[in-house]
Amino acid sequence: MKILEERILKDGQVLGKDVLKVDNFLNHQVDPMLMQQIGQEFHRLFKDQPITKVLTVESSGIAPAIFTGLAFNVPVIFARKHKSLTLKDELYTSTVYSYTKKVSNHISISKKFLKADDVCLVIDDFLANGQAVEGLMDIVGQAGAKLAGVGIVIEKTFQKGRHLMDEKGIRVESLARIKAFEDGKVIFLDDQEATTHAVH
Amino acid sequence: MKILEERILKDGQVLGKDVLKVDNFLNHQVDPMLMQQIGQEFHRLFKDQPITKVLTVESSGIAPAIFTGLAFNVPVIFARKHKSLTLKDELYTSTVYSYTKKVSNHISISKKFLKADDVCLVIDDFLANGQAVEGLMDIVGQAGAKLAGVGIVIEKTFQKGRHLMDEKGIRVESLARIKAFEDGKVIFLDDQEATTHAVH
């Protein structure tokens, strides 16, 4: 997605070897106009699927997910993060390890909102090591629902998340795919490489 | 806002004396179509103000805030919640006590996103005791920015938040105003009462 790549180049900040800070348009200050375009793009990519629910994890996934839900005209569920969980009876839960924060969180979705006949689209802001997406996939599985695919705003192709998804045969559509950070600059995977990668 | 009141009556769940659970359209599962209408309504109410930033607190405020930002064509900032804060230099911070969870959280906004020439509209899902809104107002004050007003999706008029705002002369627009829960039913403040209240 051209407009997103341009925004990353303009406003993203590379920190160290593998961190991209996009807190001025995606995960602290948010650009609603860009989020709307992102939601429409996910709809264009997944409109062949009979999506009934859009799932994400609080908080940074909510803005792109809500516009995706709007484009599909379906509800959005954001999984809650918890340090610990005591009352689990009414919840589907999974455990998510954050490599950035080096802590495990539980995430949960109320059982009443996810049913076996749901077709789910998982949306998240980043795909790095794939832990948050795997947690949501786990919950979709517990509900016996179908996972139609995963929509990612920014993918870091050099971390293991994409590989994990490919291994499981999950369809992943990422709007910007970063193959490396070099000298503080963002290098995108170009379309030809992406095709080659997909053929592997 | 008629459509919101109807939705609360249809899908809201009263728990005990003072809790309204709206987790099937507002703060766990979210209805994006309703959120869009809410954003447009806040725009209609505050469009006389030269709003430059919409502020909220993660996570439940994000959906209504993002559509308000879209309607105003301005950025949305969601304050982050923290259990503790060590590096504060680049942040405006405030402390928010949650009566529901009986814990204090710190909330923060990066200094780089809020400037003295900003005109802020604070949006939140609930106004009960007013703690989250007060925390955001504190941060707006620290930045030397202007607070144009506060937009609330659901106000519980019988808790102290509205009174606190009125005392400070803050303009608050709530889309649904609940005066009581009686026998598990939601009783809204009618328009006449609201006018009388405002005249006090």
Tab-separated table of N, CA, C and O in Angstrom, chain A residues 70, chain B residues 1 3-4 7 25 31-39 67:
chain	number	residue	atom	x	y	z
A	70	LEU	N	-16.069	-1.781	9.731
A	70	LEU	CA	-17.008	-0.857	9.086
A	70	LEU	C	-17.148	-1.203	7.605
A	70	LEU	O	-18.263	-1.268	7.073
B	1	MET	N	-29.144	10.893	22.113
B	1	MET	CA	-29.030	10.262	20.790
B	1	MET	C	-29.914	9.008	20.807
B	1	MET	O	-29.585	8.007	21.460
B	3	ILE	N	-30.799	6.565	18.777
B	3	ILE	CA	-30.346	5.242	18.344
B	3	ILE	C	-29.455	4.591	19.416
B	3	ILE	O	-29.479	3.374	19.611
B	4	LEU	N	-28.699	5.423	20.141
B	4	LEU	CA	-27.841	4.906	21.208
B	4	LEU	C	-28.683	4.475	22.413
B	4	LEU	O	-28.461	3.399	22.985
B	7	ARG	N	-30.244	1.247	21.708
B	7	ARG	CA	-29.277	0.156	21.751
B	7	ARG	C	-28.955	-0.240	23.193
B	7	ARG	O	-28.797	-1.421	23.510
B	25	PHE	N	-21.546	-3.900	22.255
B	25	PHE	CA	-21.455	-2.907	21.164
B	25	PHE	C	-20.462	-1.791	21.419
B	25	PHE	O	-20.138	-1.037	20.517
B	31	ASP	N	-19.614	-2.142	17.703
B	31	ASP	CA	-20.392	-1.964	16.479
B	31	ASP	C	-19.825	-0.766	15.713
B	31	ASP	O	-20.051	0.383	16.107
B	32	PRO	N	-19.092	-1.006	14.633
B	32	PRO	CA	-18.428	0.108	13.943
B	32	PRO	C	-19.420	1.086	13.305
B	32	PRO	O	-19.123	2.284	13.235
B	33	MET	N	-20.584	0.585	12.879
B	33	MET	CA	-21.562	1.481	12.251
B	33	MET	C	-22.098	2.478	13.286
B	33	MET	O	-22.230	3.663	13.020
B	34	LEU	N	-22.390	1.976	14.496
B	34	LEU	CA	-22.843	2.855	15.575
B	34	LEU	C	-21.734	3.839	15.975
B	34	LEU	O	-21.987	5.024	16.224
B	35	MET	N	-20.484	3.346	16.021
B	35	MET	CA	-19.354	4.214	16.398
B	35	MET	C	-19.193	5.361	15.391
B	35	MET	O	-18.875	6.490	15.752
B	36	GLN	N	-19.440	5.052	14.109
B	36	GLN	CA	-19.349	6.090	13.079
B	36	GLN	C	-20.418	7.169	13.312
B	36	GLN	O	-20.129	8.366	13.249
B	37	GLN	N	-21.630	6.718	13.652
B	37	GLN	CA	-22.702	7.683	13.923
B	37	GLN	C	-22.389	8.525	15.157
B	37	GLN	O	-22.677	9.719	15.203
B	38	ILE	N	-21.781	7.879	16.143
B	38	ILE	CA	-21.377	8.590	17.370
B	38	ILE	C	-20.327	9.655	17.047
B	38	ILE	O	-20.404	10.790	17.523
B	39	GLY	N	-19.359	9.293	16.221
B	39	GLY	CA	-18.328	10.266	15.816
B	39	GLY	C	-18.940	11.452	15.092
B	39	GLY	O	-18.563	12.613	15.326
B	67	PHE	N	-13.585	7.838	15.246
B	67	PHE	CA	-14.576	8.339	14.296
B	67	PHE	C	-14.845	9.827	14.509
B	67	PHE	O	-15.231	10.528	13.585
